[in-house]
XYZ file of C-alpha atoms in Angstrom:
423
model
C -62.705 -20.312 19.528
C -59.544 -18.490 21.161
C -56.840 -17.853 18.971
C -54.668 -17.209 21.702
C -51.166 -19.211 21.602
C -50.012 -20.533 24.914
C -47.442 -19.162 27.159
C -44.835 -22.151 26.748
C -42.779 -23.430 29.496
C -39.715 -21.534 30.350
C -36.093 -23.240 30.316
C -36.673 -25.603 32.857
C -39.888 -24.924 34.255
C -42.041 -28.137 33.479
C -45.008 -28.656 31.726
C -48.258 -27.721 33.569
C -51.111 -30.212 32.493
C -54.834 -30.243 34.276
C -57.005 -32.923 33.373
C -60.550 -32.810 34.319
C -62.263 -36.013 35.377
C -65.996 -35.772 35.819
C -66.395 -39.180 37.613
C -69.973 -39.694 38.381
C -70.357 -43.456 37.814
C -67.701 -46.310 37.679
C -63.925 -46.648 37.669
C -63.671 -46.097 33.892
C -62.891 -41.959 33.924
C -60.520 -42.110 36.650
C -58.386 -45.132 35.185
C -58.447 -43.406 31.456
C -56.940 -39.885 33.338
C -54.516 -41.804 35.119
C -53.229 -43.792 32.752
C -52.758 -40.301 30.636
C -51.236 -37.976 33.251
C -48.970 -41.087 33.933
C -47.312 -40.987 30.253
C -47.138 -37.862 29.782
C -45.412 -37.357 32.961
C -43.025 -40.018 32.488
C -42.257 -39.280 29.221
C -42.065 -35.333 29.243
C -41.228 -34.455 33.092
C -44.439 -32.631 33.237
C -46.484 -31.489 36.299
C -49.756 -33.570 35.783
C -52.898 -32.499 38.705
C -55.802 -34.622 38.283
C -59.259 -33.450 38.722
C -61.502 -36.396 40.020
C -65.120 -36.694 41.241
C -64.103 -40.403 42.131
C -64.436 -41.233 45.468
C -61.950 -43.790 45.479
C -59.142 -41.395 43.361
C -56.592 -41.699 46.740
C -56.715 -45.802 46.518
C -54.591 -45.446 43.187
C -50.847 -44.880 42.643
C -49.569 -42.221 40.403
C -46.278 -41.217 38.639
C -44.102 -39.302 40.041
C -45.132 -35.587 39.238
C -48.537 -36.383 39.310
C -51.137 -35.857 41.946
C -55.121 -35.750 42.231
C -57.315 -33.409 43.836
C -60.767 -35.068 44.438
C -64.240 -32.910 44.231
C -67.231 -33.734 46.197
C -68.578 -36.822 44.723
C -72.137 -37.454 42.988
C -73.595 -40.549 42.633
C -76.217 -42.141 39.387
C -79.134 -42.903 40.722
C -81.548 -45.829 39.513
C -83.937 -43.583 37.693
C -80.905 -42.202 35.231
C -80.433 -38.761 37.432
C -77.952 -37.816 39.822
C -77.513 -36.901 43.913
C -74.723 -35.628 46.251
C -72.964 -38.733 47.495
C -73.132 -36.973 51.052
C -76.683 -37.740 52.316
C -79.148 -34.857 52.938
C -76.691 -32.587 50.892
C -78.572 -31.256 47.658
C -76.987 -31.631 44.477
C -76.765 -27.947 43.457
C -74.550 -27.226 46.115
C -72.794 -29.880 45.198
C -72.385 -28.490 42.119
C -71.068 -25.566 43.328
C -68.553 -26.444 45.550
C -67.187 -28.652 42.855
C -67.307 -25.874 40.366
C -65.762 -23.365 43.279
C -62.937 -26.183 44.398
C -61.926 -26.815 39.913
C -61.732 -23.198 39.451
C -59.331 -22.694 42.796
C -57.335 -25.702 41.535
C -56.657 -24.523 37.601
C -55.578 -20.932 39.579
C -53.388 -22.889 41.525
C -52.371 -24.874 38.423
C -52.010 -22.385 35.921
C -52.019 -25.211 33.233
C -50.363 -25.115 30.161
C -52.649 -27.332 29.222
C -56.098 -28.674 30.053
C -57.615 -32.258 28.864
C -61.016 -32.854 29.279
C -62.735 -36.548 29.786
C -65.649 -36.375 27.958
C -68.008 -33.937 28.914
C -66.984 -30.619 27.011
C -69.027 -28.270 29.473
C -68.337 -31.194 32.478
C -71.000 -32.028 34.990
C -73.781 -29.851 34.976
C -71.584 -27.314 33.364
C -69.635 -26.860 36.297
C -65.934 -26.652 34.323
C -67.404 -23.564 32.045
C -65.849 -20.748 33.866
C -62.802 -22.499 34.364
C -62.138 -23.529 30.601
C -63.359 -19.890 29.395
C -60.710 -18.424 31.991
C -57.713 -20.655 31.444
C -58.415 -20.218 27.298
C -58.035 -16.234 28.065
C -54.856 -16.902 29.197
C -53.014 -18.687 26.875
C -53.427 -22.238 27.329
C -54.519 -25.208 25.098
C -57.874 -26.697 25.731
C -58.400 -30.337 24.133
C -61.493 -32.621 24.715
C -60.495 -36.418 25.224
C -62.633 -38.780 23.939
C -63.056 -42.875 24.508
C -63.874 -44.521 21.189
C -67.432 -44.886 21.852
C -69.952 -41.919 23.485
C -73.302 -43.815 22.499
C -75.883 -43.993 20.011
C -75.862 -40.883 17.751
C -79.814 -41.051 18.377
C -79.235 -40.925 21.763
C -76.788 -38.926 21.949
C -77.375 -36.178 19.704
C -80.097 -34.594 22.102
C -78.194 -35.350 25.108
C -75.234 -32.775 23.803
C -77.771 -30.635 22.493
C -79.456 -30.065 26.283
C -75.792 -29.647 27.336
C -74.566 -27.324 25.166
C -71.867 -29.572 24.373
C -71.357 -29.139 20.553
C -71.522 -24.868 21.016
C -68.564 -25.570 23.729
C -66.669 -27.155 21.783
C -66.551 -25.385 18.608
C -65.998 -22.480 20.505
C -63.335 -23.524 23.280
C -61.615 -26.162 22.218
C -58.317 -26.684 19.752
C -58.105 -30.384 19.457
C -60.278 -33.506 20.280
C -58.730 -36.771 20.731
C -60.645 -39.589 20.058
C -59.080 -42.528 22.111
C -59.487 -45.492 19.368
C -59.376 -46.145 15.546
C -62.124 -45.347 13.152
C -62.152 -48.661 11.958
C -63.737 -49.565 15.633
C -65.849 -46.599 15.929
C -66.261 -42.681 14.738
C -67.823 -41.329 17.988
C -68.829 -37.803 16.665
C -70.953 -39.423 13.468
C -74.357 -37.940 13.040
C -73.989 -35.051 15.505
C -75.144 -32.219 14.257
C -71.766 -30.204 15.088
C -69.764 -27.062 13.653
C -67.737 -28.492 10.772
C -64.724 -26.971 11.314
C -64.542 -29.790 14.558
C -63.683 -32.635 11.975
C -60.132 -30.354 11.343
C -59.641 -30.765 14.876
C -60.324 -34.371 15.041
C -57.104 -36.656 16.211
C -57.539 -40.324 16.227
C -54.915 -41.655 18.702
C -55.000 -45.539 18.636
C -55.827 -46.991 22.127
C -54.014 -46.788 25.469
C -51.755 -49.201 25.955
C -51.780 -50.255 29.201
C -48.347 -51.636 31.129
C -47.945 -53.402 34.135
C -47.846 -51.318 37.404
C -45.137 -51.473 39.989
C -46.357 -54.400 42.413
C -47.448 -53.078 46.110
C -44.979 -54.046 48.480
C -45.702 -57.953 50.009
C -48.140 -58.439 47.427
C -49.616 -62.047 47.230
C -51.990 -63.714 44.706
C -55.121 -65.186 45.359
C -54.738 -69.168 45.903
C -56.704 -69.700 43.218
C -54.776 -67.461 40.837
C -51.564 -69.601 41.510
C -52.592 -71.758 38.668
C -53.786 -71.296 35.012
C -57.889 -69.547 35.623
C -60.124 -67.752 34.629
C -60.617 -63.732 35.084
C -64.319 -62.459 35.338
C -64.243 -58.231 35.986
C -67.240 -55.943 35.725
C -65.000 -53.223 36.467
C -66.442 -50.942 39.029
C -69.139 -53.602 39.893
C -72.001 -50.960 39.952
C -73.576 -52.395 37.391
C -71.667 -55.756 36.848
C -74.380 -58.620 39.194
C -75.955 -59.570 35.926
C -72.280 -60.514 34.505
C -71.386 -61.628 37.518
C -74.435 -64.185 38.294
C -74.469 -65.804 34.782
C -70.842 -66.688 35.166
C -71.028 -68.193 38.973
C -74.647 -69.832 37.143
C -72.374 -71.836 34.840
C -70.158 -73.123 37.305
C -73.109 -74.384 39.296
C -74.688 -76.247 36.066
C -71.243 -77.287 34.591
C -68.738 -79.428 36.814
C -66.704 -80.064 33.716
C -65.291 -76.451 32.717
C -62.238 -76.619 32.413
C -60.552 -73.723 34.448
C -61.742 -71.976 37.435
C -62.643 -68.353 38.123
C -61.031 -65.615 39.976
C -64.273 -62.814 40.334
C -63.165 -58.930 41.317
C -66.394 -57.704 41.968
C -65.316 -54.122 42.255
C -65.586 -51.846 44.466
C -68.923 -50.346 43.676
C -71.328 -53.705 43.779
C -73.479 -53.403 46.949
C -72.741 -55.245 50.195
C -75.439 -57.268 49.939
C -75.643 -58.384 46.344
C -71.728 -59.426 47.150
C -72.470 -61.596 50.376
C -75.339 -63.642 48.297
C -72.619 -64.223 45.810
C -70.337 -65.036 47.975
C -72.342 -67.532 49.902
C -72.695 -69.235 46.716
C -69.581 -69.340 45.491
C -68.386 -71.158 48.681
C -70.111 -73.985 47.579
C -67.900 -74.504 45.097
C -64.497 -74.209 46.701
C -61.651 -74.505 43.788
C -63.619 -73.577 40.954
C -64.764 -69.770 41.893
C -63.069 -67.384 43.796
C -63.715 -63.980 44.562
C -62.119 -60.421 45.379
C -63.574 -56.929 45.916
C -61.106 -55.121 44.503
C -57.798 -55.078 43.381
C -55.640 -51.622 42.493
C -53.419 -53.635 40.133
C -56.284 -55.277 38.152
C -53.357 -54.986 35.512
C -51.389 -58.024 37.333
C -53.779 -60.473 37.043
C -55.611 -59.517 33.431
C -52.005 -60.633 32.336
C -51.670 -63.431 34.207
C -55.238 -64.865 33.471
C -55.695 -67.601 30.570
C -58.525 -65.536 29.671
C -61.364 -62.405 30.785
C -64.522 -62.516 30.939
C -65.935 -58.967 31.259
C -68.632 -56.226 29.927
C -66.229 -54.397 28.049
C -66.106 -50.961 29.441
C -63.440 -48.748 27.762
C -60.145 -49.252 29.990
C -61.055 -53.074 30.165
C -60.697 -53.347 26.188
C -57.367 -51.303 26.356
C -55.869 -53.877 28.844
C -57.479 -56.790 27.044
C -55.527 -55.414 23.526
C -52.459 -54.774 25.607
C -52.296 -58.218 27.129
C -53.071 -59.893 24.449
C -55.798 -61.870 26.237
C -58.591 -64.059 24.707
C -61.439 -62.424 26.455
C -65.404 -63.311 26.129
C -67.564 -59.763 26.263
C -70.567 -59.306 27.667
C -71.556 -55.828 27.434
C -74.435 -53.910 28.985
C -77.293 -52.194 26.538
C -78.867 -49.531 29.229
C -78.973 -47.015 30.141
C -75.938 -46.290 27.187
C -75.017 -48.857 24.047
C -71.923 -48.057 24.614
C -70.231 -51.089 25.621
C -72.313 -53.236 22.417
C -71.170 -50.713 19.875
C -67.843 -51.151 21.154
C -68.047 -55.354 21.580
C -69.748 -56.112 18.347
C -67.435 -54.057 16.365
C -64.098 -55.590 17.996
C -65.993 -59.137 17.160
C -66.557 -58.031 14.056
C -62.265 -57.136 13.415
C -61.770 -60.815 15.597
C -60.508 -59.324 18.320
C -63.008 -60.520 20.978
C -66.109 -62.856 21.211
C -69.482 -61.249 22.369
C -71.930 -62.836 24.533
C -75.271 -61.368 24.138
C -77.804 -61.362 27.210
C -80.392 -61.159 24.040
C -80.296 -64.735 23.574
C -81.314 -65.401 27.363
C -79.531 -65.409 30.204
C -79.352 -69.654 30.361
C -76.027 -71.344 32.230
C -75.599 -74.096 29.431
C -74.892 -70.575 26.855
C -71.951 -69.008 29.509
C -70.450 -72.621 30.498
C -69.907 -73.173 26.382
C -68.309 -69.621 26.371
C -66.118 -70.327 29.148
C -65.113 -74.385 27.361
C -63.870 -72.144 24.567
C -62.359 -69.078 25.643
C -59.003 -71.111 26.273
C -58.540 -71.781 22.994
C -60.005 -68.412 21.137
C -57.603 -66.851 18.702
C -55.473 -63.861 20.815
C -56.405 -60.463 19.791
C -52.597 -60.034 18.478
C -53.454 -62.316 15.577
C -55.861 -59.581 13.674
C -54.051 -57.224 12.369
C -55.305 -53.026 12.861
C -52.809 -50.479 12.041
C -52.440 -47.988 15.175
C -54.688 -50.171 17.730
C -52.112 -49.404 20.794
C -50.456 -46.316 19.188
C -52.740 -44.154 21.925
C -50.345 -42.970 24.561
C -47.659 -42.428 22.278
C -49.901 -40.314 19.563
C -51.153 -37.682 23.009
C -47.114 -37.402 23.734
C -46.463 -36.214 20.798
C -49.317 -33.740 20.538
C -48.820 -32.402 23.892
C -45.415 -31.396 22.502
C -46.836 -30.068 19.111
C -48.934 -27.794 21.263
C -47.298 -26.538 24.482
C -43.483 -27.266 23.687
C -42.190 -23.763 22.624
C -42.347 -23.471 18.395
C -43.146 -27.462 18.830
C -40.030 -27.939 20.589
C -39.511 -31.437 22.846
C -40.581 -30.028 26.330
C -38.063 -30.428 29.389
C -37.231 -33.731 30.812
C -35.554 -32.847 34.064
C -38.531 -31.775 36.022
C -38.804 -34.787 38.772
C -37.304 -32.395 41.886
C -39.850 -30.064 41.065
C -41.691 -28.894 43.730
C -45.731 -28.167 43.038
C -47.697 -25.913 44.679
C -49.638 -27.214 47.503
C -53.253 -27.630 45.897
C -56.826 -28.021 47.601
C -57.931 -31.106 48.930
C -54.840 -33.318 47.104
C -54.657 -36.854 47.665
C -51.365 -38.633 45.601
């Protein structure tokens, strides 16, 4: 690994942070890197750019001081691999203009810092030339982490055909791990370089506030009273979820609040019209939206979630407070189970298996309790929410100047146009 020191920000010159977002699936990437670049622009005045594969990165707000550049998407097909999102374009030159578009934007950049989402060697090794270059010249490399990867069994061989563990002992001076150890230890039974476990920071999870409402925004009718809120997130792969829950309501006049459903933006057009055609039939008890960029609003005005319990969905969950009932997906990642059967273990949440058959009668009995579950705030776990505060202060520790607090008055900045921005 370098041993290079970074060249620190000058007396007011701001804080130059890239953050790599691989994006190939989902919401849950993009939300995590925003909700980082936000903090640690509002709390140190930095220059945040955001590097997203997302195709909907420009239907989010950022801080000010932050802005996105968006790479050609790729999309997860059925079988496990991957495609170009742009029909008839082939996925190697996909690749490369993605690779060709990061490395313009870091020269652009010239980032004190760069935070990586995951994937040390990103998708298909495309960030490789970029991290090797910006290392040469000074700055600090750290690999972000969400609590859980997967199964070490699955996972080992998976980082293996990547080249993910030699990447990481080599280029990178800190990993954050986005979580507690008492929930999960996502590096466990990797075969990896032991000097990683020196560079190991657990941060506590990302608290999650409430964002500035859009002007003129209204609720749903149905969300005027106390309901229910059922989110697969992205909604790719969030039917299952979805049709157990409006299942319930069919078989179960008598639960006792109704359902607000945000099927996300990624469930197919016409898995959402059969849904919604059924959900019409029961007018005041289900309700539905596609999307919503302020998700945060109504997770903390809901008496309670019902979701699969993705990574940025438990964050809001612990930073609502919410009684929530979990559901979480087994393929083709365990991800979301490790994750859900450890927080039920703590008390935090109640899981709903899909292992004990997918019958109405078992999600109506969820949804009669969830009202009256215990909130997570009643189980105790020291440093649960401590996330965004615990990345502030090591962003300091290693780009501020001898550790010194970085520069606060950076707002009338001006950055450097970059390629392809959306903000």
């Amino acid at each position: 690994m370098t041993a290079l020191r970074p060249s620190p920000p000058g007396p007011g010159e701001p804080c130059r942070i890239l953050i790599y977002s691989h994006d190939t699936f989902g919401l849950g990437h993009l939300r995590r890197s925003r909700t980082l670049a936000n903090a640690v622009a509002r709390a140190l005045g930095a220059r945040v750019v955001v590097v997203s594969g997302s195709p909907v990165a420009d239907r989010f707000a950022f801080a000010p001081g932050v802005s996105a550049v968006r790479i050609p998407a790729v999309t997860k097909r059925v079988d496990g691999g991957y495609a170009s999102l742009e029909p008839g374009r082939a996925l190697s030159e996909t690749v490369a203009a993605r690779a060709a578009l990061i490395a313009r934007t870091a020269e652009s950049v010239r980032p004190h810092l760069v935070i990586v989402d995951k994937e040390p060697t990103g998708f298909q090794g495309e960030i490789l030339g970029m991290l090797e270059r910006a290392a040469a010249e000074g700055a600090r490399l750290v690999l972000g982490l969400r609590d859980v990867l997967d199964d070490p069994v699955l996972l080992a061989p998976e980082w293996a055909r990547k080249g993910a563990g030699e990447a990481l002992a080599r280029l990178y001076h800190e990993v954050w791990v986005y979580g507690v150890a008492r929930i999960h230890r996502p590096l466990e039974g990797l075969d990896l370089d032991p000097g990683i476990a020196d560079r190991l920071i657990y941060t506590g999870y990302l608290r999650r506030d409430l964002p500035p409402p859009s002007p003129g925004r209204a609720w749903p009718p149905l969300a005027e009273a106390p309901f229910l809120l059922v989110t697969p997130g992205g909604g790719g792969d969030g039917a299952a979820l979805i049709d157990w829950v409006v299942a319930a309501y069919e078989a179960d006049p008598g639960i006792p609040l109704p359902a607000l459903i945000a099927f996300g933006p990624f469930l197919d057009v016409e898995t959402r019209t059969a849904f919604l055609a059924r959900i019409a039939r029961l007018p005041g008890r289900l309700s539905a939206i596609t999307f919503d960029s302020e998700i945060e609003r109504l997770m903390q005005r809901a008496a309670g979630i019902v979701a699969m319990g993705g990574y940025n969905t438990f964050c809001e969950i612990l930073s609502f407070d919410k009684r929530a009932v979990l559901v979480p997906r087994t393929e083709p990642r365990r991800e979301q189970e490790i994750r859900a059967r450890a927080a039920e273990a703590l008390g935090l949440v109640r899981v709903l298996s899909e292992a004990g058959g997918r019958a109405p009668e078992r999600m109506a009995a969820a949804l009669r309790a969830l009202p009256v579950q215990p909130e997570p705030s009643r189980m105790v776990v020291p440093g649960l929410l401590d996330g965004l505060d615990a990345i502030v202060a090591r962003v300091r520790a290693l780009v501020g100047p001898s550790g010194a607090r970085l520069p606060d008055a950076v707002a009338e900045a001006v950055p450097e146009p970059l390629p392809e921005a959306v903000s």
